[in-house]
JSON list of C-alpha atoms in Angstrom, two decimals:
[
{"chain": "A", "resi": 1, "resn": "MET", "atom": "CA", "xyz": [6.38, 61.81, 178.68]},
{"chain": "A", "resi": 2, "resn": "GLY", "atom": "CA", "xyz": [2.78, 62.93, 178.26]},
{"chain": "A", "resi": 3, "resn": "PHE", "atom": "CA", "xyz": [3.90, 66.57, 178.33]},
{"chain": "A", "resi": 4, "resn": "PHE", "atom": "CA", "xyz": [5.41, 66.37, 174.83]},
{"chain": "A", "resi": 5, "resn": "THR", "atom": "CA", "xyz": [2.40, 64.81, 173.15]},
{"chain": "A", "resi": 6, "resn": "LYS", "atom": "CA", "xyz": [0.42, 66.77, 170.57]},
{"chain": "A", "resi": 7, "resn": "ASN", "atom": "CA", "xyz": [-2.90, 66.54, 172.36]},
{"chain": "A", "resi": 8, "resn": "ASN", "atom": "CA", "xyz": [-1.71, 68.39, 175.46]},
{"chain": "A", "resi": 9, "resn": "ASP", "atom": "CA", "xyz": [-4.30, 71.04, 176.42]},
{"chain": "A", "resi": 10, "resn": "SER", "atom": "CA", "xyz": [-1.77, 73.56, 177.77]},
{"chain": "A", "resi": 11, "resn": "ASP", "atom": "CA", "xyz": [0.24, 73.35, 174.53]},
{"chain": "A", "resi": 12, "resn": "ALA", "atom": "CA", "xyz": [-2.86, 74.05, 172.43]},
{"chain": "A", "resi": 13, "resn": "LYS", "atom": "CA", "xyz": [-3.77, 76.93, 174.72]},
{"chain": "A", "resi": 14, "resn": "SER", "atom": "CA", "xyz": [-0.31, 78.52, 174.44]},
{"chain": "A", "resi": 15, "resn": "GLN", "atom": "CA", "xyz": [-0.38, 78.13, 170.64]},
{"chain": "A", "resi": 16, "resn": "SER", "atom": "CA", "xyz": [-3.76, 79.84, 170.43]},
{"chain": "A", "resi": 17, "resn": "GLU", "atom": "CA", "xyz": [-2.54, 82.69, 172.66]},
{"chain": "A", "resi": 18, "resn": "PHE", "atom": "CA", "xyz": [0.51, 83.10, 170.43]},
{"chain": "A", "resi": 19, "resn": "ALA", "atom": "CA", "xyz": [-1.63, 83.14, 167.28]},
{"chain": "A", "resi": 20, "resn": "GLU", "atom": "CA", "xyz": [-3.99, 85.66, 168.88]},
{"chain": "A", "resi": 21, "resn": "SER", "atom": "CA", "xyz": [-1.13, 87.98, 169.84]},
{"chain": "A", "resi": 22, "resn": "GLU", "atom": "CA", "xyz": [0.35, 87.76, 166.33]},
{"chain": "A", "resi": 23, "resn": "LYS", "atom": "CA", "xyz": [-2.91, 89.04, 164.83]},
{"chain": "A", "resi": 24, "resn": "HIS", "atom": "CA", "xyz": [-2.33, 92.41, 166.52]},
{"chain": "A", "resi": 25, "resn": "LEU", "atom": "CA", "xyz": [1.26, 92.83, 165.34]},
{"chain": "A", "resi": 26, "resn": "PRO", "atom": "CA", "xyz": [1.89, 95.26, 162.47]},
{"chain": "A", "resi": 27, "resn": "GLU", "atom": "CA", "xyz": [2.75, 93.71, 159.12]},
{"chain": "A", "resi": 28, "resn": "VAL", "atom": "CA", "xyz": [6.46, 93.58, 158.21]},
{"chain": "A", "resi": 29, "resn": "ASN", "atom": "CA", "xyz": [7.49, 94.03, 154.56]},
{"chain": "A", "resi": 30, "resn": "ASP", "atom": "CA", "xyz": [10.21, 92.12, 152.67]},
{"chain": "A", "resi": 31, "resn": "LEU", "atom": "CA", "xyz": [12.96, 94.46, 153.88]},
{"chain": "A", "resi": 32, "resn": "GLY", "atom": "CA", "xyz": [12.04, 93.93, 157.53]},
{"chain": "A", "resi": 33, "resn": "PHE", "atom": "CA", "xyz": [10.38, 97.30, 158.05]},
{"chain": "A", "resi": 34, "resn": "VAL", "atom": "CA", "xyz": [6.96, 97.86, 159.58]},
{"chain": "A", "resi": 35, "resn": "ASP", "atom": "CA", "xyz": [4.45, 99.70, 157.43]},
{"chain": "A", "resi": 36, "resn": "SER", "atom": "CA", "xyz": [3.95, 102.85, 159.48]},
{"chain": "A", "resi": 37, "resn": "SER", "atom": "CA", "xyz": [0.53, 103.53, 157.97]},
{"chain": "A", "resi": 38, "resn": "SER", "atom": "CA", "xyz": [-0.89, 100.60, 159.97]},
{"chain": "A", "resi": 39, "resn": "VAL", "atom": "CA", "xyz": [0.60, 101.80, 163.28]},
{"chain": "A", "resi": 40, "resn": "ASP", "atom": "CA", "xyz": [-1.35, 104.48, 165.13]},
{"chain": "A", "resi": 41, "resn": "LEU", "atom": "CA", "xyz": [1.20, 107.02, 166.34]},
{"chain": "A", "resi": 42, "resn": "GLU", "atom": "CA", "xyz": [-1.25, 109.81, 167.18]},
{"chain": "A", "resi": 43, "resn": "ASP", "atom": "CA", "xyz": [-1.90, 108.74, 170.78]},
{"chain": "A", "resi": 44, "resn": "ARG", "atom": "CA", "xyz": [1.76, 108.34, 171.77]},
{"chain": "A", "resi": 45, "resn": "GLU", "atom": "CA", "xyz": [3.97, 110.62, 173.79]},
{"chain": "A", "resi": 46, "resn": "TYR", "atom": "CA", "xyz": [7.26, 111.77, 172.27]},
{"chain": "A", "resi": 47, "resn": "TYR", "atom": "CA", "xyz": [10.75, 112.80, 173.35]},
{"chain": "A", "resi": 48, "resn": "PRO", "atom": "CA", "xyz": [11.02, 116.18, 171.55]},
{"chain": "A", "resi": 49, "resn": "GLU", "atom": "CA", "xyz": [14.81, 116.43, 172.02]},
{"chain": "A", "resi": 50, "resn": "TYR", "atom": "CA", "xyz": [15.21, 113.65, 169.41]},
{"chain": "A", "resi": 51, "resn": "ALA", "atom": "CA", "xyz": [13.28, 115.50, 166.69]},
{"chain": "A", "resi": 52, "resn": "ASP", "atom": "CA", "xyz": [14.84, 115.64, 163.22]},
{"chain": "A", "resi": 53, "resn": "GLU", "atom": "CA", "xyz": [13.71, 115.88, 159.60]},
{"chain": "A", "resi": 54, "resn": "TYR", "atom": "CA", "xyz": [12.51, 112.24, 159.59]},
{"chain": "A", "resi": 55, "resn": "ASN", "atom": "CA", "xyz": [10.74, 112.38, 162.97]},
{"chain": "A", "resi": 56, "resn": "PRO", "atom": "CA", "xyz": [9.48, 115.95, 163.42]},
{"chain": "A", "resi": 57, "resn": "ALA", "atom": "CA", "xyz": [7.60, 115.10, 166.64]},
{"chain": "A", "resi": 58, "resn": "GLY", "atom": "CA", "xyz": [10.61, 113.33, 168.16]},
{"chain": "A", "resi": 59, "resn": "LEU", "atom": "CA", "xyz": [11.19, 109.78, 169.36]},
{"chain": "A", "resi": 60, "resn": "ALA", "atom": "CA", "xyz": [8.03, 107.88, 170.32]},
{"chain": "A", "resi": 61, "resn": "MET", "atom": "CA", "xyz": [7.89, 106.61, 173.90]},
{"chain": "A", "resi": 62, "resn": "ALA", "atom": "CA", "xyz": [7.09, 102.94, 174.41]},
{"chain": "A", "resi": 63, "resn": "THR", "atom": "CA", "xyz": [3.58, 102.19, 175.61]},
{"chain": "A", "resi": 64, "resn": "ALA", "atom": "CA", "xyz": [2.71, 99.53, 178.19]},
{"chain": "A", "resi": 65, "resn": "GLU", "atom": "CA", "xyz": [1.62, 97.24, 175.34]},
{"chain": "A", "resi": 66, "resn": "ASP", "atom": "CA", "xyz": [4.97, 97.73, 173.59]},
{"chain": "A", "resi": 67, "resn": "LYS", "atom": "CA", "xyz": [6.87, 96.94, 176.78]},
{"chain": "A", "resi": 68, "resn": "GLU", "atom": "CA", "xyz": [5.00, 93.63, 177.13]},
{"chain": "A", "resi": 69, "resn": "ARG", "atom": "CA", "xyz": [6.17, 92.63, 173.65]},
{"chain": "A", "resi": 70, "resn": "TYR", "atom": "CA", "xyz": [9.80, 93.62, 174.15]},
{"chain": "A", "resi": 71, "resn": "ARG", "atom": "CA", "xyz": [12.18, 90.76, 174.74]},
{"chain": "A", "resi": 72, "resn": "ASN", "atom": "CA", "xyz": [13.63, 90.87, 178.24]},
{"chain": "A", "resi": 73, "resn": "VAL", "atom": "CA", "xyz": [17.22, 89.65, 178.15]},
{"chain": "A", "resi": 74, "resn": "ARG", "atom": "CA", "xyz": [18.99, 89.35, 181.48]},
{"chain": "A", "resi": 75, "resn": "THR", "atom": "CA", "xyz": [22.44, 87.92, 181.48]},
{"chain": "A", "resi": 76, "resn": "ARG", "atom": "CA", "xyz": [25.84, 88.58, 182.98]},
{"chain": "A", "resi": 77, "resn": "PRO", "atom": "CA", "xyz": [28.90, 89.33, 180.89]},
{"chain": "A", "resi": 78, "resn": "THR", "atom": "CA", "xyz": [31.25, 86.40, 180.44]},
{"chain": "A", "resi": 79, "resn": "VAL", "atom": "CA", "xyz": [34.66, 86.24, 182.11]},
{"chain": "A", "resi": 80, "resn": "ALA", "atom": "CA", "xyz": [36.31, 86.63, 178.70]},
{"chain": "A", "resi": 81, "resn": "ALA", "atom": "CA", "xyz": [34.36, 89.84, 178.02]},
{"chain": "A", "resi": 82, "resn": "MET", "atom": "CA", "xyz": [35.31, 91.23, 181.42]},
{"chain": "A", "resi": 83, "resn": "LEU", "atom": "CA", "xyz": [39.01, 90.42, 180.84]},
{"chain": "A", "resi": 84, "resn": "ILE", "atom": "CA", "xyz": [38.90, 92.19, 177.47]},
{"chain": "A", "resi": 85, "resn": "LEU", "atom": "CA", "xyz": [37.32, 95.20, 179.16]},
{"chain": "A", "resi": 86, "resn": "VAL", "atom": "CA", "xyz": [40.01, 95.32, 181.87]},
{"chain": "A", "resi": 87, "resn": "CYS", "atom": "CA", "xyz": [42.79, 94.99, 179.27]},
{"chain": "A", "resi": 88, "resn": "GLU", "atom": "CA", "xyz": [41.32, 97.79, 177.15]},
{"chain": "A", "resi": 89, "resn": "PHE", "atom": "CA", "xyz": [41.06, 100.12, 180.15]},
{"chain": "A", "resi": 90, "resn": "ALA", "atom": "CA", "xyz": [44.67, 99.30, 181.11]},
{"chain": "A", "resi": 91, "resn": "GLU", "atom": "CA", "xyz": [45.83, 100.00, 177.56]},
{"chain": "A", "resi": 92, "resn": "ARG", "atom": "CA", "xyz": [44.01, 103.36, 177.45]},
{"chain": "A", "resi": 93, "resn": "GLY", "atom": "CA", "xyz": [45.37, 104.31, 180.87]},
{"chain": "A", "resi": 94, "resn": "SER", "atom": "CA", "xyz": [48.95, 103.52, 179.90]},
{"chain": "A", "resi": 95, "resn": "TYR", "atom": "CA", "xyz": [48.61, 105.43, 176.62]},
{"chain": "A", "resi": 96, "resn": "TYR", "atom": "CA", "xyz": [47.27, 108.59, 178.25]},
{"chain": "A", "resi": 97, "resn": "GLY", "atom": "CA", "xyz": [49.78, 108.28, 181.10]},
{"chain": "A", "resi": 98, "resn": "VAL", "atom": "CA", "xyz": [52.77, 108.17, 178.73]},
{"chain": "A", "resi": 99, "resn": "GLN", "atom": "CA", "xyz": [51.48, 110.63, 176.12]},
{"chain": "A", "resi": 100, "resn": "GLY", "atom": "CA", "xyz": [52.66, 113.76, 177.97]},
{"chain": "A", "resi": 101, "resn": "ILE", "atom": "CA", "xyz": [56.10, 112.31, 178.66]},
{"chain": "A", "resi": 102, "resn": "LEU", "atom": "CA", "xyz": [56.60, 111.31, 175.02]},
{"chain": "A", "resi": 103, "resn": "THR", "atom": "CA", "xyz": [55.37, 114.70, 173.78]},
{"chain": "A", "resi": 104, "resn": "ASN", "atom": "CA", "xyz": [57.91, 116.48, 176.01]},
{"chain": "A", "resi": 105, "resn": "PHE", "atom": "CA", "xyz": [60.66, 114.07, 174.90]},
{"chain": "A", "resi": 106, "resn": "ILE", "atom": "CA", "xyz": [59.96, 114.79, 171.21]},
{"chain": "A", "resi": 107, "resn": "MET", "atom": "CA", "xyz": [59.12, 118.51, 171.51]},
{"chain": "A", "resi": 108, "resn": "ARG", "atom": "CA", "xyz": [61.83, 119.92, 173.80]},
{"chain": "A", "resi": 109, "resn": "PRO", "atom": "CA", "xyz": [65.60, 119.96, 173.19]},
{"chain": "A", "resi": 110, "resn": "LEU", "atom": "CA", "xyz": [68.15, 118.13, 175.30]},
{"chain": "A", "resi": 111, "resn": "PRO", "atom": "CA", "xyz": [68.88, 120.17, 178.48]},
{"chain": "A", "resi": 112, "resn": "GLU", "atom": "CA", "xyz": [72.40, 121.51, 178.99]},
{"chain": "A", "resi": 113, "resn": "GLY", "atom": "CA", "xyz": [74.77, 118.98, 180.53]},
{"chain": "A", "resi": 114, "resn": "SER", "atom": "CA", "xyz": [72.38, 116.04, 180.08]},
{"chain": "A", "resi": 115, "resn": "ARG", "atom": "CA", "xyz": [72.84, 112.92, 177.96]},
{"chain": "A", "resi": 116, "resn": "THR", "atom": "CA", "xyz": [69.48, 111.31, 178.86]},
{"chain": "A", "resi": 117, "resn": "GLY", "atom": "CA", "xyz": [66.98, 114.18, 178.67]},
{"chain": "A", "resi": 118, "resn": "ARG", "atom": "CA", "xyz": [66.90, 114.63, 182.43]},
{"chain": "A", "resi": 119, "resn": "VAL", "atom": "CA", "xyz": [67.17, 118.18, 183.83]},
{"chain": "A", "resi": 120, "resn": "MET", "atom": "CA", "xyz": [70.41, 118.45, 185.78]},
{"chain": "A", "resi": 121, "resn": "PRO", "atom": "CA", "xyz": [70.38, 119.77, 189.38]},
{"chain": "A", "resi": 122, "resn": "GLY", "atom": "CA", "xyz": [70.59, 123.56, 189.52]},
{"chain": "A", "resi": 123, "resn": "ASN", "atom": "CA", "xyz": [69.21, 123.97, 185.99]},
{"chain": "A", "resi": 124, "resn": "ASP", "atom": "CA", "xyz": [65.77, 125.49, 185.32]},
{"chain": "A", "resi": 125, "resn": "GLY", "atom": "CA", "xyz": [65.25, 123.83, 181.90]},
{"chain": "A", "resi": 126, "resn": "ASN", "atom": "CA", "xyz": [62.59, 121.37, 180.81]},
{"chain": "A", "resi": 127, "resn": "ALA", "atom": "CA", "xyz": [63.08, 117.66, 180.25]},
{"chain": "A", "resi": 128, "resn": "GLY", "atom": "CA", "xyz": [63.30, 116.67, 176.60]},
{"chain": "A", "resi": 129, "resn": "ALA", "atom": "CA", "xyz": [65.63, 115.19, 174.02]},
{"chain": "A", "resi": 130, "resn": "LEU", "atom": "CA", "xyz": [64.80, 115.56, 170.33]},
{"chain": "A", "resi": 131, "resn": "GLY", "atom": "CA", "xyz": [63.83, 119.24, 170.09]},
{"chain": "A", "resi": 132, "resn": "LEU", "atom": "CA", "xyz": [61.49, 118.81, 167.12]},
{"chain": "A", "resi": 133, "resn": "GLY", "atom": "CA", "xyz": [58.86, 121.29, 168.32]},
{"chain": "A", "resi": 134, "resn": "LEU", "atom": "CA", "xyz": [55.17, 121.05, 169.12]},
{"chain": "A", "resi": 135, "resn": "LYS", "atom": "CA", "xyz": [54.01, 120.51, 165.53]},
{"chain": "A", "resi": 136, "resn": "ASP", "atom": "CA", "xyz": [56.19, 117.45, 165.00]},
{"chain": "A", "resi": 137, "resn": "ALA", "atom": "CA", "xyz": [55.51, 116.10, 168.51]},
{"chain": "A", "resi": 138, "resn": "ASN", "atom": "CA", "xyz": [51.77, 116.17, 167.85]},
{"chain": "A", "resi": 139, "resn": "ALA", "atom": "CA", "xyz": [52.23, 114.70, 164.37]},
{"chain": "A", "resi": 140, "resn": "LEU", "atom": "CA", "xyz": [54.22, 111.76, 165.74]},
{"chain": "A", "resi": 141, "resn": "MET", "atom": "CA", "xyz": [51.82, 111.18, 168.64]},
{"chain": "A", "resi": 142, "resn": "THR", "atom": "CA", "xyz": [48.78, 111.13, 166.31]},
{"chain": "A", "resi": 143, "resn": "ASP", "atom": "CA", "xyz": [50.35, 108.92, 163.61]},
{"chain": "A", "resi": 144, "resn": "GLY", "atom": "CA", "xyz": [50.95, 111.89, 161.36]},
{"chain": "A", "resi": 145, "resn": "VAL", "atom": "CA", "xyz": [53.98, 112.62, 159.24]},
{"chain": "A", "resi": 146, "resn": "SER", "atom": "CA", "xyz": [56.81, 114.63, 160.74]},
{"chain": "A", "resi": 147, "resn": "SER", "atom": "CA", "xyz": [58.39, 117.43, 158.71]},
{"chain": "A", "resi": 148, "resn": "LYS", "atom": "CA", "xyz": [61.87, 116.42, 159.92]},
{"chain": "A", "resi": 149, "resn": "PRO", "atom": "CA", "xyz": [63.34, 112.96, 159.30]},
{"chain": "A", "resi": 150, "resn": "PHE", "atom": "CA", "xyz": [65.09, 111.25, 162.18]}
]
C-alpha cells in the first residue's frame, strides 16, 4: 500500500512534470477559447484548401509538440453501436430498393387488362396503377403534398 502514500517520489515527479507542461499551455478564457495572440502561428504550415474569411492562410497543421498533447483514444465500437449501424444500412437499402417501384406504381396508369398493375403478356405497357404523373409521384415519395386527393 506504499504506492498510494503522499510521500511517494514517483508521484511527486509526475506532478512536477504535469505542472511544468501546464506552464507552456496557452491561457484559456472564460468561454473556453484560447487567446490567439499568445500562440505563435507564424512558423506553422497550413492547408490552403481550407482558407476562408476567418483563416486566410488556411487550416494550421499540427506540429510534433501539438501531437504529443493530443489525447489518443483507442477503442472499439460497442455491439449495440454496430447493431444500430447494420439496421440503419438495411433501412436505407430497403428504402432505395423500393423507391423506384413505388414511383412507377404512383406515376403510371393501370395497364390494359390488369387488375394488379402487372403488365399482361403480349402487352408493351409499363407497370403502374394510380396514374398520378411524375410530379405527384415525386411529391408523395418526398413527403410533399399531392395535387390530387386519393
